[in-house]
Coordinates of C-alpha atoms in Angstrom, one line a residue:
Chain S
M166 CA -16.4 -16.5 -23.5
D167 CA -15.3 -15.4 -19.9
L168 CA -11.5 -14.4 -20.4
W169 CA -9.3 -13.6 -17.6
L170 CA -6.0 -13.0 -17.1
R171 CA -3.8 -14.7 -14.3
E172 CA -1.1 -12.5 -13.2
G173 CA 2.4 -14.3 -13.0
Q174 CA 4.6 -12.9 -10.6
V175 CA 3.2 -15.1 -7.3
S176 CA 2.6 -18.3 -7.6
D177 CA 0.1 -19.2 -4.9
A178 CA -1.5 -15.9 -4.4
V179 CA -2.6 -14.7 -8.1
M180 CA -4.4 -11.7 -8.8
T181 CA -6.9 -11.9 -12.0
Y182 CA -8.4 -9.5 -14.3
K183 CA -11.5 -10.0 -16.1
V184 CA -10.6 -9.3 -20.0
K185 CA -12.9 -7.2 -22.5
Q186 CA -10.3 -7.9 -25.3
T187 CA -6.5 -8.8 -26.3
L188 CA -5.5 -5.8 -28.4
I189 CA -2.2 -7.1 -29.4
R190 CA 0.1 -10.2 -28.2
E191 CA 3.2 -11.2 -29.9
K192 CA 6.6 -12.8 -29.0
T193 CA 9.6 -10.1 -29.5
K194 CA 13.0 -10.7 -29.6
Y195 CA 13.2 -10.5 -25.6
Q196 CA 9.7 -11.3 -24.1
D197 CA 5.9 -12.1 -24.4
L198 CA 4.3 -8.8 -24.8
A199 CA 0.7 -8.2 -24.7
I200 CA -1.7 -5.3 -24.4
V201 CA -5.0 -6.3 -23.2
D202 CA -8.4 -4.2 -22.2
T203 CA -9.8 -5.0 -18.8
Y204 CA -13.1 -4.2 -16.8
S205 CA -11.2 -3.0 -13.9
F206 CA -7.8 -1.2 -14.8
G207 CA -8.5 -0.4 -18.5
K208 CA -5.7 -1.2 -20.9
M209 CA -2.7 -2.9 -19.5
L210 CA 0.7 -3.9 -20.6
V211 CA 1.7 -7.2 -19.7
L212 CA 5.3 -8.7 -20.3
D213 CA 6.1 -12.3 -19.8
G214 CA 2.4 -12.6 -18.0
I215 CA 3.5 -9.9 -15.5
V216 CA 1.4 -6.6 -15.5
Q217 CA 3.8 -3.8 -15.9
T218 CA 1.5 -0.8 -16.2
T219 CA -2.7 0.1 -16.6
V220 CA -4.1 3.1 -17.6
R221 CA -5.9 3.4 -14.4
D222 CA -3.3 3.1 -11.8
E223 CA -0.1 4.0 -13.8
Y224 CA 0.3 7.3 -12.1
V225 CA 1.2 5.8 -8.8
Y226 CA 4.4 4.0 -10.0
H227 CA 5.4 6.5 -12.6
E228 CA 5.0 9.6 -10.6
M229 CA 6.6 8.3 -7.2
I230 CA 9.8 6.8 -9.6
T231 CA 10.2 10.4 -11.2
H232 CA 9.2 13.0 -9.1
I233 CA 10.7 11.9 -5.8
P234 CA 14.2 12.1 -7.6
L235 CA 13.7 14.9 -9.9
F236 CA 12.4 17.1 -6.8
T237 CA 15.3 16.2 -4.7
H238 CA 17.6 17.7 -7.6
P239 CA 17.6 21.3 -7.5
N240 CA 18.2 21.6 -11.5
P241 CA 17.5 18.5 -13.2
K242 CA 17.9 19.4 -16.7
R243 CA 19.1 16.0 -18.4
V244 CA 17.2 12.6 -17.4
L245 CA 17.9 9.4 -18.6
V246 CA 15.5 6.5 -18.5
V247 CA 16.7 2.9 -18.8
G248 CA 13.5 0.5 -19.8
G249 CA 10.2 2.6 -19.7
G250 CA 9.5 2.0 -23.2
D251 CA 5.5 2.6 -22.1
G252 CA 6.6 6.2 -21.7
G253 CA 4.6 6.8 -18.5
S254 CA 8.1 8.1 -16.7
V255 CA 8.9 10.1 -19.6
K256 CA 5.2 11.8 -19.4
E257 CA 6.2 12.6 -15.7
I258 CA 9.6 13.8 -16.2
L259 CA 8.6 16.2 -18.7
K260 CA 6.1 18.1 -16.2
H261 CA 9.4 19.5 -14.8
P262 CA 10.4 22.8 -16.3
A263 CA 13.9 22.6 -15.8
V264 CA 14.0 19.5 -18.0
E265 CA 15.7 20.1 -21.3
K266 CA 16.6 16.2 -22.5
V267 CA 15.2 13.0 -21.8
V268 CA 17.0 10.0 -23.3
L269 CA 15.0 6.7 -23.1
C270 CA 17.0 3.7 -23.4
E271 CA 14.7 0.7 -24.2
I272 CA 16.0 -3.0 -25.0
D273 CA 12.9 -4.0 -26.9
S274 CA 11.5 -1.8 -29.9
E275 CA 8.2 -3.7 -29.7
V276 CA 7.5 -2.3 -26.3
V277 CA 7.8 1.5 -27.9
N278 CA 6.2 0.6 -30.8
Q279 CA 3.0 -1.2 -29.5
C280 CA 2.5 1.4 -26.4
K281 CA 2.5 4.3 -29.0
K282 CA 0.0 2.4 -30.8
Y283 CA -2.2 0.9 -28.1
L284 CA -1.6 3.0 -24.7
P285 CA -1.5 6.6 -26.2
E286 CA -2.7 7.8 -22.9
I287 CA 0.5 6.6 -21.3
S288 CA 2.8 7.0 -24.1
F289 CA 2.1 10.2 -25.9
A290 CA 5.3 12.3 -24.3
L291 CA 7.4 9.8 -26.4
E292 CA 6.6 12.4 -29.2
D293 CA 7.8 15.1 -27.5
P294 CA 10.9 16.9 -29.1
R295 CA 12.7 17.0 -25.6
C296 CA 12.6 13.1 -25.7
Q297 CA 15.2 10.9 -27.3
I298 CA 14.2 7.2 -28.0
L299 CA 17.2 4.7 -28.1
I300 CA 16.7 1.2 -28.8
G301 CA 19.3 -0.8 -27.1
D302 CA 21.0 -2.1 -23.9
G303 CA 20.8 0.4 -21.1
I304 CA 24.0 -1.4 -19.5
K305 CA 26.1 -0.5 -22.6
Y306 CA 24.7 2.9 -22.6
V307 CA 25.2 4.0 -19.2
R308 CA 28.6 2.6 -19.4
E309 CA 29.4 4.7 -22.5
H310 CA 27.9 7.8 -21.3
K311 CA 29.8 9.1 -18.3
D312 CA 29.2 12.4 -16.3
S313 CA 26.3 13.1 -18.4
F314 CA 22.9 13.1 -16.8
D315 CA 21.4 14.6 -13.6
V316 CA 19.0 12.2 -12.8
V317 CA 19.0 8.5 -14.0
I318 CA 15.9 6.4 -13.6
V319 CA 15.9 2.4 -13.9
D320 CA 12.2 1.8 -14.9
S321 CA 12.6 -1.9 -15.7
T322 CA 11.0 -5.7 -15.4
D323 CA 11.7 -7.9 -12.1
P324 CA 15.3 -8.5 -11.1
F325 CA 14.9 -12.1 -12.8
G326 CA 16.1 -13.2 -16.4
A327 CA 16.6 -10.6 -18.7
A328 CA 16.4 -7.6 -16.3
E329 CA 18.6 -9.2 -13.5
G330 CA 21.7 -7.2 -14.2
L331 CA 19.8 -4.1 -13.8
F332 CA 20.0 -4.6 -9.9
G333 CA 23.4 -5.4 -9.4
R334 CA 26.3 -3.5 -7.7
N335 CA 28.3 -3.2 -10.9
F336 CA 25.8 -1.5 -12.7
Y337 CA 24.7 0.7 -10.0
S338 CA 28.3 2.0 -9.7
E339 CA 28.1 2.7 -13.7
I340 CA 25.3 4.6 -12.8
Y341 CA 27.1 6.5 -10.6
D342 CA 29.7 7.3 -13.0
C343 CA 26.8 8.1 -15.6
L344 CA 25.4 10.8 -13.4
T345 CA 26.8 14.3 -13.1
E346 CA 28.4 15.8 -9.8
N347 CA 25.4 15.7 -7.5
G348 CA 23.2 13.3 -9.7
I349 CA 20.5 11.0 -8.2
F350 CA 19.4 7.6 -9.3
A351 CA 16.0 6.1 -8.5
A352 CA 14.6 2.5 -9.3
Q353 CA 11.6 0.3 -8.7
T354 CA 12.9 -2.6 -6.4
E355 CA 10.0 -4.8 -5.9
T356 CA 7.8 -5.8 -2.9
P357 CA 9.0 -6.0 0.4
F358 CA 6.1 -8.2 1.4
Y359 CA 6.8 -11.3 -0.9
L360 CA 10.6 -10.5 -1.5
P361 CA 12.1 -9.2 1.5
G362 CA 15.4 -10.8 0.5
E363 CA 15.6 -9.3 -3.1
V364 CA 14.6 -5.7 -1.6
K365 CA 17.4 -6.0 1.3
K366 CA 19.9 -7.1 -1.6
I367 CA 19.3 -4.2 -3.9
Y368 CA 19.3 -1.7 -1.1
E369 CA 22.6 -2.9 0.3
N370 CA 24.0 -2.7 -3.5
V371 CA 22.8 1.0 -3.9
K372 CA 24.1 1.8 -0.5
S373 CA 27.4 0.5 -1.2
V374 CA 27.8 2.7 -4.1
F375 CA 26.0 5.9 -3.2
P376 CA 26.5 7.8 0.1
I377 CA 23.2 8.6 0.4
A378 CA 20.5 5.4 -0.2
K379 CA 17.0 5.5 0.7
L380 CA 13.9 3.3 0.3
F381 CA 10.6 4.6 -0.4
M382 CA 7.2 3.2 -0.7
A383 CA 3.8 3.4 -2.7
G384 CA 0.3 2.0 -3.0
I385 CA 0.3 0.3 -6.4
P386 CA -2.8 -1.7 -6.7
T387 CA -1.6 -3.9 -9.9
Y388 CA 1.6 -4.9 -8.4
P389 CA 1.7 -8.2 -6.3
S390 CA 0.7 -7.0 -2.5
G391 CA 0.1 -3.4 -3.5
F392 CA 2.7 -1.9 -1.7
W393 CA 5.8 -1.4 -3.9
S394 CA 9.3 -0.2 -3.0
F395 CA 11.7 2.2 -4.8
T396 CA 15.3 2.7 -3.9
L397 CA 16.9 6.0 -4.3
G398 CA 20.5 7.0 -4.7
S399 CA 22.4 10.3 -4.5
K400 CA 25.4 11.7 -4.5
K401 CA 24.7 14.6 -2.2
Y402 CA 21.1 16.0 -1.9
D403 CA 18.9 14.2 0.6
P404 CA 15.2 13.9 -0.1
Q405 CA 13.9 14.1 3.0
S406 CA 16.1 17.4 3.9
V407 CA 15.7 19.2 0.7
D408 CA 13.5 22.2 0.5
L409 CA 10.6 22.1 -1.7
S410 CA 8.9 25.0 -0.9
S411 CA 10.2 27.3 -4.0
R412 CA 9.7 24.5 -6.6
E413 CA 6.9 24.9 -8.8
D414 CA 4.0 22.4 -8.1
I415 CA 3.1 20.2 -10.8
N416 CA -0.2 18.5 -11.7
T417 CA -0.1 14.8 -10.0
K418 CA -2.6 12.4 -8.6
Y419 CA -0.8 10.6 -6.1
Y420 CA 2.8 12.6 -5.4
T421 CA 2.6 15.6 -3.1
K422 CA 5.6 17.5 -1.6
K423 CA 4.3 16.6 1.8
L424 CA 4.3 13.0 1.0
H425 CA 7.7 13.4 -0.6
K426 CA 9.1 14.0 2.8
V427 CA 7.6 11.0 4.6
C428 CA 7.5 8.0 2.0
F429 CA 10.4 7.4 3.5
V430 CA 9.5 6.7 6.7
L431 CA 8.7 2.7 6.5
P432 CA 6.8 0.3 8.2
K433 CA 9.0 -1.7 10.7
F434 CA 9.5 -4.9 8.7
I435 CA 10.7 -2.7 5.5
E436 CA 12.4 -0.6 7.9
D437 CA 14.4 -3.6 9.0
L438 CA 15.6 -4.4 5.6
T439 CA 17.8 -1.4 5.4
R440 CA 19.3 -1.8 8.6
Chain I
M45 CA -7.7 -31.2 -6.7
D46 CA -6.3 -27.8 -7.2
L47 CA -8.3 -25.7 -4.8
W48 CA -8.6 -21.9 -5.2
L49 CA -10.3 -19.5 -3.1
R50 CA -11.7 -16.4 -5.0
E51 CA -11.9 -13.2 -3.1
G52 CA -15.3 -11.8 -3.5
Q53 CA -15.0 -8.0 -2.9
V54 CA -14.3 -6.7 -6.5
S55 CA -15.8 -8.3 -9.3
D56 CA -13.6 -7.8 -12.0
A57 CA -10.0 -7.7 -10.5
V58 CA -10.0 -10.9 -8.2
M59 CA -7.5 -11.9 -5.7
T60 CA -7.2 -16.0 -5.5
Y61 CA -5.4 -18.1 -3.4
K62 CA -4.3 -21.5 -3.7
V63 CA -5.9 -23.8 -0.5
K64 CA -4.2 -26.6 1.2
Q65 CA -7.4 -27.3 3.0
T66 CA -11.0 -26.2 4.4
L67 CA -10.5 -26.3 8.1
I68 CA -14.3 -25.3 8.7
R69 CA -16.9 -24.1 6.7
E70 CA -20.5 -23.4 7.8
K71 CA -23.5 -21.2 7.7
T72 CA -23.7 -19.0 11.0
K73 CA -26.8 -17.1 12.1
Y74 CA -25.2 -13.9 10.1
Q75 CA -23.0 -15.2 7.4
D76 CA -20.9 -17.9 5.7
L77 CA -17.9 -18.4 7.8
A78 CA -15.0 -20.3 6.5
I79 CA -11.4 -20.9 7.8
V80 CA -9.1 -21.9 5.1
D81 CA -5.1 -22.7 5.1
T82 CA -3.4 -21.2 2.0
Y83 CA -0.1 -22.0 0.5
S84 CA 0.9 -18.1 0.5
F85 CA -0.8 -16.5 3.7
G86 CA -1.3 -19.6 6.1
K87 CA -5.0 -19.8 7.6
M88 CA -7.3 -17.3 7.0
L89 CA -10.6 -16.2 7.9
V90 CA -13.2 -15.7 5.5
L91 CA -16.8 -14.3 5.9
D92 CA -19.1 -14.1 2.9
G93 CA -16.3 -14.9 0.7
I94 CA -14.3 -12.0 1.8
V95 CA -10.8 -12.5 3.4
Q96 CA -11.0 -10.6 6.8
T97 CA -7.6 -11.8 8.3
T98 CA -5.0 -14.0 7.7
V99 CA -2.0 -15.5 10.1
R100 CA 0.6 -14.1 7.5
D101 CA -0.4 -10.5 7.5
E102 CA -2.6 -10.1 10.0
Y103 CA -0.3 -7.8 11.9
V104 CA -0.7 -4.9 9.4
Y105 CA -4.1 -4.2 10.2
H106 CA -4.3 -5.2 13.8
E107 CA -1.5 -3.0 14.7
M108 CA -2.6 -0.1 12.7
I109 CA -6.4 0.1 13.7
T110 CA -5.3 -0.2 17.7
H111 CA -1.9 1.5 18.3
I112 CA -2.7 4.9 16.7
P113 CA -5.7 5.5 18.7
L114 CA -4.3 3.9 21.9
F115 CA -0.7 6.0 21.5
T116 CA -2.7 8.9 20.8
H117 CA -4.4 8.9 24.0
P118 CA -1.9 9.4 26.9
N119 CA -4.0 6.9 29.5
P120 CA -6.1 4.4 27.7
K121 CA -7.4 2.3 30.4
R122 CA -10.9 1.0 29.1
V123 CA -11.0 0.0 25.5
L124 CA -14.2 -1.2 23.4
V125 CA -13.4 -3.4 20.0
V126 CA -17.0 -3.5 18.1
G127 CA -16.6 -6.6 16.0
G128 CA -13.2 -8.4 15.6
G129 CA -14.2 -11.5 16.9
D130 CA -11.0 -13.2 15.7
G131 CA -9.2 -11.5 18.8
G132 CA -6.5 -9.5 16.6
S133 CA -7.2 -6.0 17.8
V134 CA -7.3 -7.4 21.3
K135 CA -4.1 -9.0 21.1
E136 CA -2.5 -5.7 20.0
I137 CA -4.5 -3.8 22.8
L138 CA -3.3 -5.9 25.5
K139 CA 0.4 -4.7 24.6
H140 CA -0.3 -1.4 26.1
P141 CA 0.5 -1.8 29.8
A142 CA -2.3 1.2 30.8
V143 CA -5.1 -0.8 29.4
E144 CA -7.1 -2.6 32.4
K145 CA -10.1 -3.6 30.2
V146 CA -11.0 -4.6 26.9
V147 CA -14.8 -5.5 26.1
L148 CA -15.3 -7.2 23.0
C149 CA -18.6 -6.9 21.2
E150 CA -19.0 -9.6 18.5
I151 CA -22.3 -10.1 17.2
D152 CA -21.8 -13.8 15.8
S153 CA -20.5 -16.3 18.4
E154 CA -19.3 -18.6 15.9
V155 CA -16.5 -16.2 14.7
V156 CA -15.3 -16.1 18.0
N157 CA -15.5 -20.0 18.8
Q158 CA -14.0 -20.9 15.4
C159 CA -11.2 -18.6 15.6
K160 CA -10.5 -19.8 19.2
K161 CA -10.3 -23.2 17.7
Y162 CA -8.6 -22.7 14.6
L163 CA -6.7 -19.2 14.9
P164 CA -5.2 -19.3 18.0
E165 CA -2.1 -17.5 16.8
I166 CA -4.3 -14.8 16.4
S167 CA -7.0 -15.2 18.8
F168 CA -5.1 -16.1 21.8
A169 CA -5.3 -12.8 23.6
L170 CA -9.3 -13.4 24.2
E171 CA -8.4 -15.7 27.1
D172 CA -6.8 -12.9 28.8
P173 CA -8.5 -12.2 32.0
R174 CA -8.5 -8.5 31.2
C175 CA -10.7 -9.5 28.1
Q176 CA -14.4 -9.7 28.1
I177 CA -16.4 -10.9 25.6
L178 CA -20.1 -10.3 24.8
I179 CA -21.8 -11.8 22.0
G180 CA -24.5 -9.3 20.9
D181 CA -25.1 -6.1 18.7
G182 CA -22.3 -3.6 19.1
I183 CA -24.7 -0.6 18.0
K184 CA -27.0 -1.4 20.9
Y185 CA -24.2 -1.9 23.1
V186 CA -22.3 1.4 22.6
R187 CA -25.8 3.1 23.2
E188 CA -26.3 1.7 26.6
H189 CA -22.8 2.6 27.8
K190 CA -22.4 6.3 27.8
D191 CA -19.1 7.9 29.0
S192 CA -17.4 4.5 29.6
F193 CA -14.4 3.9 27.4
D194 CA -11.2 5.8 26.6
V195 CA -11.0 4.2 23.1
V196 CA -13.5 2.5 20.9
I197 CA -12.3 0.5 17.9
V198 CA -14.8 -0.5 15.1
D199 CA -13.1 -3.6 13.7
S200 CA -16.0 -4.6 11.5
T201 CA -16.7 -6.2 7.9
D202 CA -17.4 -4.2 5.3
P203 CA -20.3 -1.4 4.9
F204 CA -22.7 -3.4 2.9
G205 CA -25.6 -5.7 4.2
A206 CA -25.0 -6.4 8.3
A207 CA -22.5 -4.0 9.1
E208 CA -23.7 -0.9 7.3
G209 CA -24.9 0.5 10.4
L210 CA -21.2 0.4 11.6
F211 CA -20.4 3.3 9.1
G212 CA -23.4 5.8 9.6
R213 CA -23.2 9.2 11.3
N214 CA -25.6 8.3 14.1
F215 CA -23.4 5.3 15.1
Y216 CA -20.4 7.6 15.2
S217 CA -22.5 10.2 17.5
E218 CA -23.3 7.3 19.7
I219 CA -19.5 6.2 20.0
Y220 CA -19.0 9.9 21.0
D221 CA -21.3 9.7 24.0
C222 CA -19.8 6.3 24.9
L223 CA -16.5 7.4 25.0
T224 CA -14.7 9.3 28.1
E225 CA -14.0 13.0 28.3
N226 CA -11.0 13.0 25.8
G227 CA -11.6 9.8 24.3
I228 CA -10.8 8.3 20.5
F229 CA -12.4 6.2 18.0
A230 CA -10.8 4.4 15.0
A231 CA -12.5 2.3 12.5
Q232 CA -11.3 0.4 9.2
T233 CA -12.9 2.5 6.4
E234 CA -12.4 0.5 3.0
T235 CA -9.9 1.1 0.0
P236 CA -9.7 4.7 -1.5
F237 CA -8.7 3.1 -4.7
Y238 CA -11.7 1.1 -5.2
L239 CA -14.4 2.9 -3.3
P240 CA -13.5 6.6 -3.1
G241 CA -17.2 7.6 -2.5
E242 CA -17.4 5.3 0.3
V243 CA -14.4 6.5 2.1
K244 CA -15.4 10.2 1.5
K245 CA -18.9 9.7 3.0
I246 CA -17.4 7.6 6.1
Y247 CA -14.8 10.5 6.5
E248 CA -17.2 13.0 6.4
N249 CA -19.6 11.2 9.0
V250 CA -16.7 11.1 11.5
K251 CA -15.7 14.7 11.1
S252 CA -19.4 15.6 11.4
V253 CA -19.2 14.3 14.7
F254 CA -15.6 14.5 16.2
P255 CA -13.7 17.8 16.4
I256 CA -10.6 15.9 15.1
A257 CA -11.1 13.5 12.3
K258 CA -8.1 12.2 10.1
L259 CA -7.6 9.3 7.7
F260 CA -4.6 7.0 7.6
M261 CA -3.4 4.3 5.4
A262 CA -1.6 1.1 5.6
G263 CA -0.1 -1.6 3.1
I264 CA -2.3 -4.7 3.5
P265 CA -1.6 -7.8 1.0
T266 CA -4.9 -9.5 1.4
Y267 CA -7.5 -6.3 1.3
P268 CA -8.3 -5.2 -2.5
S269 CA -5.7 -3.0 -3.9
G270 CA -3.5 -3.6 -1.0
F271 CA -3.9 -0.2 0.5
W272 CA -6.3 0.4 2.9
S273 CA -7.8 3.4 5.1
F274 CA -8.7 3.7 8.5
T275 CA -10.4 6.8 10.0
L276 CA -9.8 8.0 13.4
G277 CA -12.2 10.8 15.3
S278 CA -10.8 12.4 18.6
K279 CA -12.4 14.8 21.0
K280 CA -9.1 16.3 22.3
Y281 CA -6.1 14.3 21.3
D282 CA -4.5 15.3 17.8
P283 CA -2.5 11.8 16.7
Q284 CA 0.2 13.8 14.4
S285 CA 0.9 16.4 17.3
V286 CA 0.9 13.9 19.9
D287 CA 4.4 13.6 22.2
L288 CA 5.2 9.8 21.9
S289 CA 8.6 10.2 23.3
S290 CA 8.2 9.1 27.1
R291 CA 5.5 6.2 25.8
E292 CA 7.0 2.8 26.4
D293 CA 8.0 1.1 23.0
I294 CA 6.1 -2.1 22.3
N295 CA 6.9 -5.0 20.0
T296 CA 5.4 -4.7 16.7
K297 CA 5.9 -5.6 12.9
Y298 CA 4.6 -2.6 11.0
Y299 CA 3.7 0.2 13.4
T300 CA 6.6 2.5 14.8
K301 CA 6.3 5.8 16.5
K302 CA 7.8 7.6 13.4
L303 CA 5.1 6.0 11.1
H304 CA 2.5 7.2 13.4
K305 CA 3.5 10.7 12.8
V306 CA 3.2 10.3 9.0
C307 CA 0.7 7.6 8.2
F308 CA -1.8 10.6 8.2
V309 CA 0.0 12.3 5.3
L310 CA -1.9 10.9 2.1
P311 CA -1.5 10.6 -1.4
K312 CA -3.2 13.3 -3.4
F313 CA -6.4 11.3 -4.6
I314 CA -6.8 10.2 -1.1
E315 CA -6.4 13.8 0.7
D316 CA -8.8 15.0 -2.0
L317 CA -11.5 12.8 -0.5
T318 CA -10.9 14.5 3.0
R319 CA -11.3 17.9 1.6

């Protein structure tokens, strides 16, 4: 049998992956969850037909969504991850020696359970004593924890259906309050190539709440178009002017301190979305 | 009938495009040529099953392969394009007011003929009086024209089969001789994600010939992995330190002068290929 996964985010330009085997597939309370082993990208987590992360290219997404805000903050002690049940963001966050505690607030317990079981290469840091896992609604958690985190990362699915509320102005305003005095927020914010209107709207929402709002890009092979945006909101520190020279180097495959300074310089059609 | 094009460069991670209609398909002397109209990217040129360019995203590739070398050279009067029969590179080159002549040396006359007929949005500049079209072997042309061009662009298919010779040290050495005193060369050089060994080899070939050799990246949705490399070789001018402030702005959708300065700052796994 020749088994292929058809990625579901874009209807007329579809990425397909040859599958060795399906390790788990189930309907959870929130979504269709699958972990499949592919020839090209190794094991991948697929939610509602959309590839979330793969063993082979997860480092790009997880390094960029975490190290940009964590290197921008001079002393990130407490970090909140909303979503991110695969544990990839926690893995990167815990590379920072300043971090004392990471709270992971994931709505779907099965994402955590199955990633612990089938994707230990990505999820291993969820076992770290500095990591606290909460199963619940991130919006509610953020609302109930004011002035509590130095960095908040929204590592969510796409802004349609269940996760839509994670991209709205109200939520960003609550994240602002959840952050400490000079806190920083970052989120994955879709592909400017296929969804320029969404990227623009999200950027404007962040900008309406945070004094510093910046969009940055990374090349992620398994996300539609291969070129993905993240948006950062900051109360005080500017990611482009922060001095990184004294910061301890960490082991990465994509992020570098030099790249940190320039990933905010955008191709024209993307820069235009932030005007 | 539901017609889909399966992109042929990567075997186990395959991009597919829903097709409205096939405008032309023929076996030329050199390759299987098709121009198809797709729902997601409009019309696209496909050679031997591999997407070369599309109406919707051609600007990324053609702007970056041309404007980086042409803005690096202070006065690019004469430009040679090896390959590039679709005319997209010529279209961008002719935006530079200094350019007096572009020679396009394409081996397959049918690429030029069919792109003129079916892809006028990309190929229109081939009719410009400053453009001279030669049908023939680019390697032979380069060898026979010493000290003749300020910029040489190798806008070719992939380094397998017919185009393999366009990525070798010998050819780069002949390009060096074909360039004027302070000339600059640029080429498309594949995806570091799927073909790191090829990218490294090509970079080392360029570096063994040119005193300045640099790799730069761009996000191209229809190329495998979506994140593509180009390599520049320069006799004198460094693309990162050249002063662009006095240069006339040109109309682009991807290239900006700011991006020019930073597209050479590479993600770690790509930077490692250039060490």
